[in-house]
Coordinates of C-alpha atoms and ligand atoms in Angstrom, one line a residue:
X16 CA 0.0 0.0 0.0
X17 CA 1.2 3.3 -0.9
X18 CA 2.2 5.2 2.3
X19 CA -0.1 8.1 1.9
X20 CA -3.6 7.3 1.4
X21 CA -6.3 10.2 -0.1
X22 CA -9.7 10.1 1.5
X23 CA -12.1 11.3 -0.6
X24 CA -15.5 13.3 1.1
X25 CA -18.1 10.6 1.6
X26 CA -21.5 11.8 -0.5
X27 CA -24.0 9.6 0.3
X28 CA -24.0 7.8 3.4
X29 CA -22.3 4.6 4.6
X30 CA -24.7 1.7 4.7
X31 CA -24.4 -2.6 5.3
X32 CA -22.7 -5.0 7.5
X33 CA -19.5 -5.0 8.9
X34 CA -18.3 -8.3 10.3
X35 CA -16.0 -6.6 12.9
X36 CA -12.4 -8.3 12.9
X37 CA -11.2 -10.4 16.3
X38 CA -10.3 -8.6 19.4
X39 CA -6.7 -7.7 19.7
X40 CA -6.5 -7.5 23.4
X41 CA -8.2 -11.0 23.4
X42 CA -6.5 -12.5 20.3
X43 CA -2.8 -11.6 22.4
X44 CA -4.1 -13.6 25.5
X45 CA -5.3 -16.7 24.0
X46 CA -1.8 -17.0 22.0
X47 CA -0.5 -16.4 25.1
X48 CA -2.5 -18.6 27.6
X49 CA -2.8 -21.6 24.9
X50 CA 1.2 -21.1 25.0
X51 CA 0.9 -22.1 28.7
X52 CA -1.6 -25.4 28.3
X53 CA -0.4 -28.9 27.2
X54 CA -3.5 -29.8 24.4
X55 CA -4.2 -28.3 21.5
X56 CA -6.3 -24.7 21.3
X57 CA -8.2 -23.8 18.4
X58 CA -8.7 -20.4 18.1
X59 CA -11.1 -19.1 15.9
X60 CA -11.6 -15.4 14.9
X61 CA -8.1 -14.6 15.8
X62 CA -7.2 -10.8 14.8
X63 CA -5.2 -11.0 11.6
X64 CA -2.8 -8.1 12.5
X65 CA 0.8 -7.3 13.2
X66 CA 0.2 -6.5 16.6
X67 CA -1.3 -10.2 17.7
X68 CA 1.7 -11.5 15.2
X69 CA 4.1 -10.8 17.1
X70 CA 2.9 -12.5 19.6
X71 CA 2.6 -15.4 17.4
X72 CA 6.2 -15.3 16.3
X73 CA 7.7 -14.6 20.6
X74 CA 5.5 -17.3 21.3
X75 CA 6.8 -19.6 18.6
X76 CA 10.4 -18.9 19.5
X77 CA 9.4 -19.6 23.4
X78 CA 9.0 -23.3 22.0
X79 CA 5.0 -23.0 21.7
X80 CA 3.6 -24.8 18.1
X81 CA 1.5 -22.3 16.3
X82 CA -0.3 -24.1 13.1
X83 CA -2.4 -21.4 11.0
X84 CA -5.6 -23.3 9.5
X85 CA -6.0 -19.9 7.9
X86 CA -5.7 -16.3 8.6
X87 CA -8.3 -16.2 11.0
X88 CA -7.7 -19.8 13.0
X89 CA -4.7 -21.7 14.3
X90 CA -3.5 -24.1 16.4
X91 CA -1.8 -23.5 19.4
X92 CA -0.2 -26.6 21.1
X93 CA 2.4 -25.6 24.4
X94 CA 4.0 -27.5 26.6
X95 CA 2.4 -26.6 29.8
X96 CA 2.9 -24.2 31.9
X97 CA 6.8 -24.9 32.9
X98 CA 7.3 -25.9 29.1
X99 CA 8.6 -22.8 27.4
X100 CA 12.0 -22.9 26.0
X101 CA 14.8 -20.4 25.8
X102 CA 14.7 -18.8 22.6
X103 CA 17.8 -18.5 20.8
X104 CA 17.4 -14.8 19.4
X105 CA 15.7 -11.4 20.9
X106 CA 11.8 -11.3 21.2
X107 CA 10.4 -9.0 18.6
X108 CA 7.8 -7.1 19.9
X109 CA 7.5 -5.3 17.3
X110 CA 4.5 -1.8 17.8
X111 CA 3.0 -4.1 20.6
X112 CA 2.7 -3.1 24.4
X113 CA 0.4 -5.7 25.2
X114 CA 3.0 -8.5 23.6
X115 CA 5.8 -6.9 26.1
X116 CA 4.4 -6.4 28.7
X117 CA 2.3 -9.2 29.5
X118 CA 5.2 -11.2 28.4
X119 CA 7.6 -10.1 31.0
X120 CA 5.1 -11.4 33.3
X121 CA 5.2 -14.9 31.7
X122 CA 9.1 -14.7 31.5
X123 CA 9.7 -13.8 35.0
X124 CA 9.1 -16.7 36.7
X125 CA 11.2 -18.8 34.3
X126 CA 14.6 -20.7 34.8
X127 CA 15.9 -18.9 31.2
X128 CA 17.2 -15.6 29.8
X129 CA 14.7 -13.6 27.5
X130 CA 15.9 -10.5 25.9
X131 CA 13.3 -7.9 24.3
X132 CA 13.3 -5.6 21.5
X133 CA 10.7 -3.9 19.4
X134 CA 9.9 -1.3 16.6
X135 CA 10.8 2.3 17.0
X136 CA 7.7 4.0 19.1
X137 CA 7.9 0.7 21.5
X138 CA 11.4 1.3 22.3
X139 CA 9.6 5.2 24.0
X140 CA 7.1 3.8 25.9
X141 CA 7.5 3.4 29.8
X142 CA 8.1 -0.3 30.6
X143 CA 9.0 0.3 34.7
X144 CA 5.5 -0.3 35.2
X145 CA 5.9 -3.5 34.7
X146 CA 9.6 -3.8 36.1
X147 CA 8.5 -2.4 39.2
X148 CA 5.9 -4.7 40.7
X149 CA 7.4 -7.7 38.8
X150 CA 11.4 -6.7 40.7
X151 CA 9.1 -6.9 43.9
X152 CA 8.3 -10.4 43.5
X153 CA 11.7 -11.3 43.1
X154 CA 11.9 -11.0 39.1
X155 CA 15.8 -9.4 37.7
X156 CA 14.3 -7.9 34.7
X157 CA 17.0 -4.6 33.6
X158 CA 15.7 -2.2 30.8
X159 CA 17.5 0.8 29.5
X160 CA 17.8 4.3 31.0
X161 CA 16.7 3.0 35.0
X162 CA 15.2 0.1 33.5
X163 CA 12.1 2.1 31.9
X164 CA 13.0 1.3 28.1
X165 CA 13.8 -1.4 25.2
X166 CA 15.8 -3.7 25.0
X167 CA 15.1 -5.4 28.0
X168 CA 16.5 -8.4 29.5
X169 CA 14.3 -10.8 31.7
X170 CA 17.1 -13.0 33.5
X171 CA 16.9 -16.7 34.5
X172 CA 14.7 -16.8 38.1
X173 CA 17.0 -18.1 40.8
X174 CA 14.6 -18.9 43.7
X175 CA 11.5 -18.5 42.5
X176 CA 8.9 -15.4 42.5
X177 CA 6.8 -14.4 45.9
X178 CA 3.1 -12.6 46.1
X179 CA 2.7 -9.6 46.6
X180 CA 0.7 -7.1 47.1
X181 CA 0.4 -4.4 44.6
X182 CA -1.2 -1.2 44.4
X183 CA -1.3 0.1 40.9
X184 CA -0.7 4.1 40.3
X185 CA -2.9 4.1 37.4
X186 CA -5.5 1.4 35.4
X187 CA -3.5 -0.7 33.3
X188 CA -4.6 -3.9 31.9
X189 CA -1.4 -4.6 30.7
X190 CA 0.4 -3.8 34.2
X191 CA -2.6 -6.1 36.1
X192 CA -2.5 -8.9 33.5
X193 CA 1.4 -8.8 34.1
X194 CA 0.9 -9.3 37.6
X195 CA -1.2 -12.0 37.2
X196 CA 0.7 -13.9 35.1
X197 CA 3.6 -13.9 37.3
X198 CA 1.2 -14.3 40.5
X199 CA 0.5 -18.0 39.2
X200 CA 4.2 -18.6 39.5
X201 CA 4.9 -17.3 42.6
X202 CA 4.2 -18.4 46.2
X203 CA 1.5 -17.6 48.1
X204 CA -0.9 -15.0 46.9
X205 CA -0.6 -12.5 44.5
X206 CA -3.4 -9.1 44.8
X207 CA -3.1 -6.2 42.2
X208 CA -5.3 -3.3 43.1
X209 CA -6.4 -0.6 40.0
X210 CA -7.6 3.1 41.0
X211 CA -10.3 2.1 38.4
X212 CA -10.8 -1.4 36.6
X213 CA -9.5 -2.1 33.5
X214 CA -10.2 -4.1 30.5
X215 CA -10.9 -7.8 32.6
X216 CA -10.1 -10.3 29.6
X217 CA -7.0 -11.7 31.7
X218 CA -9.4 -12.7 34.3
X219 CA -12.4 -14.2 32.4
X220 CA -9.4 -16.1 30.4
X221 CA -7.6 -17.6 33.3
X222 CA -10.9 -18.7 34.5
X223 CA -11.5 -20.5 31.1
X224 CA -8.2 -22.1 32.2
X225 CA -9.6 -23.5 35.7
X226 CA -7.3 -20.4 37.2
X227 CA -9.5 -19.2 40.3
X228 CA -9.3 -15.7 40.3
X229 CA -10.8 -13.5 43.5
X230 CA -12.4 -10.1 42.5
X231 CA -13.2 -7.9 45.1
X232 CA -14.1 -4.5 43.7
X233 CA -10.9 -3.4 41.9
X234 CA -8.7 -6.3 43.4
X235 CA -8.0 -8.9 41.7
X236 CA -5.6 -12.3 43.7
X237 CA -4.6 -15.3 42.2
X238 CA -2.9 -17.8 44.1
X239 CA 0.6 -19.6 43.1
X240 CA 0.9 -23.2 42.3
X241 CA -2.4 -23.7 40.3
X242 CA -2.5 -25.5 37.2
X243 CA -3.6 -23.9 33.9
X244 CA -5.7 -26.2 31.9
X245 CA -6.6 -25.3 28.4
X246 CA -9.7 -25.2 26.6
X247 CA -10.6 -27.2 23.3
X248 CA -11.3 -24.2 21.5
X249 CA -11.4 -20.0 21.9
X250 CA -13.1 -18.1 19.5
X251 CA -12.3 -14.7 20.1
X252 CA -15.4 -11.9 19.9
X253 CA -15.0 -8.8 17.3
X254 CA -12.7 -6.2 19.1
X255 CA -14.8 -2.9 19.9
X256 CA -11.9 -0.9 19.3
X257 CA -12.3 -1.3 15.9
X258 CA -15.9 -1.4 15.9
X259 CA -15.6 2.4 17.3
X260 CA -14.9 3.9 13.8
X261 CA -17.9 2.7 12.1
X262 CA -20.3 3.8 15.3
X263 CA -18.7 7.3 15.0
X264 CA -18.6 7.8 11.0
X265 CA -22.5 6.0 10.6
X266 CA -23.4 8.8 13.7
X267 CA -21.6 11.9 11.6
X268 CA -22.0 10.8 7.9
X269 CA -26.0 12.0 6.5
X270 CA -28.2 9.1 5.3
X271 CA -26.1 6.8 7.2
X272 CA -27.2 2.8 8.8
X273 CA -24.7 0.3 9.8
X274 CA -25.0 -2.9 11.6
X275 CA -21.4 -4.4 13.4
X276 CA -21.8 -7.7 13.9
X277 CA -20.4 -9.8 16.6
X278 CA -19.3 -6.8 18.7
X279 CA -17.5 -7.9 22.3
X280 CA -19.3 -5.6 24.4
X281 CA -17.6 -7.1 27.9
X282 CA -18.8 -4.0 30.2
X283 CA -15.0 -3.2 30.6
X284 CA -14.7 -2.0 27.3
X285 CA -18.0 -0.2 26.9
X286 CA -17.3 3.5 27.8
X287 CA -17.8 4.3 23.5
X288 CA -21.4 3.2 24.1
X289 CA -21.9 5.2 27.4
X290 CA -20.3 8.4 25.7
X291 CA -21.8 7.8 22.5
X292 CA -25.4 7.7 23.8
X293 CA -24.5 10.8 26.4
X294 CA -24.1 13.0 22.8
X295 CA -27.6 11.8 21.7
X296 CA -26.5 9.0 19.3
X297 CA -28.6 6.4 17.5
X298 CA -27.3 3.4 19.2
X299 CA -28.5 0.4 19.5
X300 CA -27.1 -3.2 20.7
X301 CA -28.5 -6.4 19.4
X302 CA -28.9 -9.9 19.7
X303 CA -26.9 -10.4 22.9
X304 CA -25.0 -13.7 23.7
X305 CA -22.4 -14.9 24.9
X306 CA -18.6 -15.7 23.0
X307 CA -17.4 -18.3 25.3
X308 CA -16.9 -15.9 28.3
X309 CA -17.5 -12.6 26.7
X310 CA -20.6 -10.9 26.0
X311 CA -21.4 -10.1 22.2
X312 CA -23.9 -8.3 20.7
X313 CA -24.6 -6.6 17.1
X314 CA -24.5 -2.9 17.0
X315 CA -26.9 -1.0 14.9
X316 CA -25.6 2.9 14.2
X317 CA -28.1 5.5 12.2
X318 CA -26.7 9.2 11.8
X319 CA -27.7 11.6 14.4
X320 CA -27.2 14.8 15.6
X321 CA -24.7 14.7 18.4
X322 CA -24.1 17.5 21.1
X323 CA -21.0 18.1 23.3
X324 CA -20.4 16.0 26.5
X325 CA -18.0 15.9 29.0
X326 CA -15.9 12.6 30.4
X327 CA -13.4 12.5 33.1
X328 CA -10.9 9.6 34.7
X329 CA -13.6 7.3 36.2
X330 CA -14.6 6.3 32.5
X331 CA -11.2 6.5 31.1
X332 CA -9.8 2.7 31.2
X333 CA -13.1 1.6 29.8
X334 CA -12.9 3.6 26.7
X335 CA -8.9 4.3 26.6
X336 CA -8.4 3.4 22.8
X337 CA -11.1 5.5 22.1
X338 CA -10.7 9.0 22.8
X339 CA -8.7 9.9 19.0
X340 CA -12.4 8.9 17.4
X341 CA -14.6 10.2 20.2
X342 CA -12.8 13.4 19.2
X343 CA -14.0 13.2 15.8
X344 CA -17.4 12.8 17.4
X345 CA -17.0 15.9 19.1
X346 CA -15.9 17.8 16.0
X347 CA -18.7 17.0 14.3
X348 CA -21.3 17.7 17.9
X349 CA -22.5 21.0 18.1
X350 CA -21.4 22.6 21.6
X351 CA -18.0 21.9 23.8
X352 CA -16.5 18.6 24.9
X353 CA -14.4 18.6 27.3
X354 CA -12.2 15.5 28.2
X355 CA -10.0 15.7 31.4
X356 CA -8.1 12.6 33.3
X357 CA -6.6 10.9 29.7
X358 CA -3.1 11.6 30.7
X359 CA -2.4 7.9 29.5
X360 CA -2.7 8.8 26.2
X361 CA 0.8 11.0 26.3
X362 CA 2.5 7.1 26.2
X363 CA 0.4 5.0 23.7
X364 CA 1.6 4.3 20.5
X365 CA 2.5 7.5 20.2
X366 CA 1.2 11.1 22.6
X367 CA -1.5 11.0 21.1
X368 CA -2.8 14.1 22.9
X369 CA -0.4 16.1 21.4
X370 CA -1.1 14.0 17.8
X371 CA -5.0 14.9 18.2
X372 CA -4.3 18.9 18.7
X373 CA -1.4 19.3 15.6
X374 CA -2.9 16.5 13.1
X375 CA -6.9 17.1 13.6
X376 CA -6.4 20.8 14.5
X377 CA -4.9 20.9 10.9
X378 CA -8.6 20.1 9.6
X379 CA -10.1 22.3 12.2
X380 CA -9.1 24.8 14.1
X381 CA -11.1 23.5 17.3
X382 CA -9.2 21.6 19.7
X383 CA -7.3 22.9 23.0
X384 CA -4.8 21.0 24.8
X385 CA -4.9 20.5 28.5
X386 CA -1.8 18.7 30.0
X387 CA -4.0 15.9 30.7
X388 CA -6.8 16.0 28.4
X389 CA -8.8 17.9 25.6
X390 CA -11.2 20.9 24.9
X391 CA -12.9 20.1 21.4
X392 CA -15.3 23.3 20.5
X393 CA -17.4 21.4 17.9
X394 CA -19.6 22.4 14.7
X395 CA -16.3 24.1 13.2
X396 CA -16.7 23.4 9.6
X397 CA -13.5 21.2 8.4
X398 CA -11.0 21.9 5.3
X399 CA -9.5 19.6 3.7
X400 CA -5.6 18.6 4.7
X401 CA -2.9 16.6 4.6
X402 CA -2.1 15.3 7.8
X403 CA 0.7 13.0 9.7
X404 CA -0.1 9.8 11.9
X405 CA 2.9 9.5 13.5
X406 CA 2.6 5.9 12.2
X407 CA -0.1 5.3 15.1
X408 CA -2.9 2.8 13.7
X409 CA -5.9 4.6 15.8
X410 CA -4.4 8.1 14.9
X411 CA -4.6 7.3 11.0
X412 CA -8.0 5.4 11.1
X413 CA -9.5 8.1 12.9
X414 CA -8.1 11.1 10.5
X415 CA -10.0 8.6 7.5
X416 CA -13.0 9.1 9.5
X417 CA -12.8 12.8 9.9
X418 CA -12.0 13.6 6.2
X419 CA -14.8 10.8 4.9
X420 CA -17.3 13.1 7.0
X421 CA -15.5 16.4 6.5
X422 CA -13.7 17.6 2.8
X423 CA -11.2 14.6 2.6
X424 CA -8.0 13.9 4.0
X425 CA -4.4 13.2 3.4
X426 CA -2.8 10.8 5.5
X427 CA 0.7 9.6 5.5
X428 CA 2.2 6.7 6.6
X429 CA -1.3 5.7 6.4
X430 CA -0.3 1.9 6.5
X431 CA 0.1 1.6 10.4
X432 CA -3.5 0.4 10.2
X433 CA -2.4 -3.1 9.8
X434 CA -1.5 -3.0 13.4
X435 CA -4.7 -4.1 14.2
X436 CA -7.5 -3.5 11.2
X437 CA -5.5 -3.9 8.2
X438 CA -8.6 -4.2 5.8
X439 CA -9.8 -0.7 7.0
X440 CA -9.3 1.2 3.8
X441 CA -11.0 -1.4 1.8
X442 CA -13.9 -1.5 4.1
X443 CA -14.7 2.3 4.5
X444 CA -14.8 1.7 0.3
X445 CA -17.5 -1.0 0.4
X446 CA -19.8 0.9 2.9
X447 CA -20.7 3.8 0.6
X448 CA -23.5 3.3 -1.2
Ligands
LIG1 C1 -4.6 -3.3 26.5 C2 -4.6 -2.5 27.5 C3 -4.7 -1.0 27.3 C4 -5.0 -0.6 25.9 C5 -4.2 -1.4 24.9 C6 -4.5 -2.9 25.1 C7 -4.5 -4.8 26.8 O1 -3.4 -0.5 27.7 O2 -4.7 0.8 25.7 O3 -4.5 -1.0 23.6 O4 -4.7 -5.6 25.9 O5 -4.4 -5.2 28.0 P1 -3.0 -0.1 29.2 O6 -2.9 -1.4 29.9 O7 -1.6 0.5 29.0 O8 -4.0 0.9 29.6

C-alpha cells in the first residue's frame, strides 16, 4: 500500500454489515495462555494483525507450536505451563505493548534468559511499570535508561517469585495482566489493586483455564501453584476498538445505517457506548449472547445529531483506545466537549494528545490542549488537509473518518492500520453506497 492514502469526502452515506475483525487484546491472551496449556487450542476469529503477530512469532520462539488453519484460525499446542523454551534470538515485539508487557510477566518466573526488543515507538514507551511490581516479586528484569525502556532483558529466576501485594498508580490492563501472570508462578498470593478497573479479559481467560481468580471490587488475587488447563477451542469476539470507527462515521455521515456484527461488548470495554449515547446518538445493541466468556452483541448505528459532553478519569480505562475517534465525534457535535483525566494517552503508541491537537487541529481549528486532556469546541466546519499519523494505527484510522465526514484527507504513513484492522481502507470503500 502506498504510504499516503487520499480520502475522498463521503456523499452519500455509509450503509451494510460489517463483520468486525477479532479482538486484539483478546486475540494476544489466547496465544499467550494456549502457549501455557499442554492440548491443542483452536482459536477461531483470531485478529489477523501485526500486533497479535508478534505474539505469534515470541511465542513460537518460546518453543509453543503455532499451526495457522487460515488467517483467521490456528493451532496453538504448548508445553504446559513450565514448558517454554529459551529462545535463541531477541523477542520481537514489534508496535506491541500488550506483547511486552504481558510477556515479562510470563518470563519472569522462568529458569531462562529472555531479551526484548521492538519497533521504533515501543522502544519510548514506559516499561517500569511493569519492572517495578514484577522486581518486587523477586523477578531481575533490567531495561534501559533506569530500566524504563527497550531492549530489556528478563534473566533466568533463581529462587522462585513471591506474592505480593500491589497497588497500581494508574489502570492498566497490561500492568494487572502482568501481575497476574507472574502471581501464578509465585508463592503464596498475589493481589493487584487498580484506582479504576481495567479491561478484565486476563481474568475471564484464566478462568477458562480452571485459574481461580478473586475479584473484590478493583482487586483482583490469584494464588501460586495452580495449574492452567486449556480449553478445546477459543473463539475470540469482534474487538470494539475497531468497531468504534464505524459507530462514529455512521453517527456523523448523513443518510447513514450500519449494523457491526459480533461486537464484544464485555462491560469493561463499553465506555464508546456510554459516551456515544451521552451525545444523543442512535445506538442500538442487538442480539446479545455470549462468545465463550465474553458478552457479544450486534450494534446497529443510524446518523444523528450529536451535542458536546464531558468525560473524566472514572470512564477512562473503559474507553482508553477510544478517545482519538470520540474526538472526531465531538468535531462533528454541536457545543463543547471537554475531556480531562486521559493523561495515559501522552505514552500509547505515540502522545496522542499532542497527535489529536497538531494532526486534527490541521482540519479544524477547534481543539485545545490541556496537559491531561482535551477541549474540542465542535460544529467548526472542516478543510480539507494533509495530515501525519505518526505511524499510530488509531491516529490514522480516525483522521479517514474525519476527512470521509469532512472535505477529505491526506494521511501519510497511512499503512500503520495493519496494526490491528488492516482491511480498513477497503472497508470504508464497500460501505458507501
Ligand atoms: C490493552 C490495555 C490498554 C490498551 C491497549 C490494550 C490490553 O493499555 O490501551 O491497547 O490488551 O491489555 P494499558 O494497559 O496501558 O491501559
Amino acid at each position: 500500500m502506498e504510504p499516503m492514502v487520499n480520502i475522498a469526502p463521503v456523499r452519500n452515506g455509509l450503509r451494510g454489515e460489517v463483520q468486525i475483525p477479532g479482538d486484539k487484546s483478546i486475540s494476544h491472551r489466547s496465544a499467550m495462555f494456549a502457549g501455557l496449556g499442554d492440548c491443542p487450542v483452536h482459536i477461531t476469529n483470531f485478529l489477523h494483525a501485526q500486533d497479535c503477530l508478534s505474539t505469534l512469532s515470541c511465542m513460537e520462539a518460546l518453543g509453543v507450536k503455532v499451526d495457522m488453519l487460515s488467517d483467521t484460525e490456528l493451532i496453538v499446542q504448548g508445553n504446559g505451563m513450565h514448558g517454554l523454551e529459551e529462545p535463541g534470538t531477541f523477542l520481537d515485539a514489534g508496535n506491541s505493548g500488550t506483547t511486552l508487557r504481558l510477556m515479562m510477566g510470563m518470563l519472569a518466573p522462568q529458569s531462562f534468559l529472555t531479551s526484548f526488543t521492538g519497533d521504533a515507538s515501543l522502544h519510548k514507551r514506559p516499561m517500569e511499570r511493569v519492572i517495578r511490581p514484577l522486581s518486587q516479586m523477586g523477578a531481575g528484569i533490567v531495561g534501559r535508561g533506569n530500566n524504563n525502556f527497550l531492549p530489556i532483558t528478563v534473566l533466568p529466576i533463581q529462587t522462585g517469585l513471591h506474592g505480593i501485594c500491589y497497588d497500581m498508580p494508574m489502570a492498566s490492563a497490561q500492568v494487572k495482566s502482568a501481575i497476574l501472570l507472574a502471581g501464578m508462578y509465585a508463592a503464596g498470593e498475589t493481589t493487584v489493586t487498580e484506582p479504576y478497573i481495567s479491561r478484565d479479559h486476563t481474568e475471564r481467560m484464566l478462568e477458562a483455564f480452571g485459574i481461580l481468580v478473586e475479584r473484590q471490587g478493583t482487586s483482583i488475587t490469584v494464588r501460586g501453584g495452580q495449574t492452567l488447563v486449556a480449553p478445546e477451542k477459543i473463539e475470540v469476539p469482534g474487538d470494539i476498538s475497531s468497531a468504534a470507527y464505524w459507530m462514529v462515521a455512521a453517527s456523523i455521515i448523513p443518510n447513514s445505517e450500519l449494523l457491526l456484527k459480533n461486537v464484544g461488548i464485555n462491560p469493561t470495554r463499553t465506555g464508546i457506548l456510554d459516551v456515544l449515547e451521552s451525545m444523543g446518538a442512535d445506538i442500538h445493541c442487538l442480539n446479545t449472547r455470549f462468545c465463550g466468556t465474553e458478552p457479544v452483541g450486534d450494534i446497529l448505528v443510524r446518523t444523528a445529531r450529536l451535542r458536546g459532553t464531558s468525560f473524566g478519569e472514572d470512564i477512562m480505562p473503559r474507553l482508553i483506545d477510544e478517545v482519538p475517534i470520540l474526538v472526531v465525534a465531538s468535531m462533528f457535535a454541536e457545543g463543547e466537549t471537554v475531556i480531562h483525566g486521559a493523561g495515559e494517552l501522552r505514552v500509547k503508541e505515540t502522545d496522542r494528545l499532542q497527535a489529536i491537537t497538531d494532526q486534527f487541529g490541521k482540519l479544524a481549528p477547534c481543539i485545545e490542549s490541556l496537559h491531561d486532556g482535551l477541549v474540542i469546541h465542535g460544529g467548526v466546519p472542516l478543510q480539507p488537509a494533509e495530515c501525519f499519523s505518526y505511524d499510530d494505527h488509531r491516529i490514522a484510522m480516525s483522521l479517514a473518518i474525519a476527512g470521509a465526514a469532512g472535505r477529505g484527507v491526506g494521511i501519510e504513513h497511512a499503512d500503520c492500520v495493519a496494526i490491528s484492522y488492516p482491511g480498513f481502507y477497503e472497508e470504508m470503500q464497500s460501505l458507501k453506497k
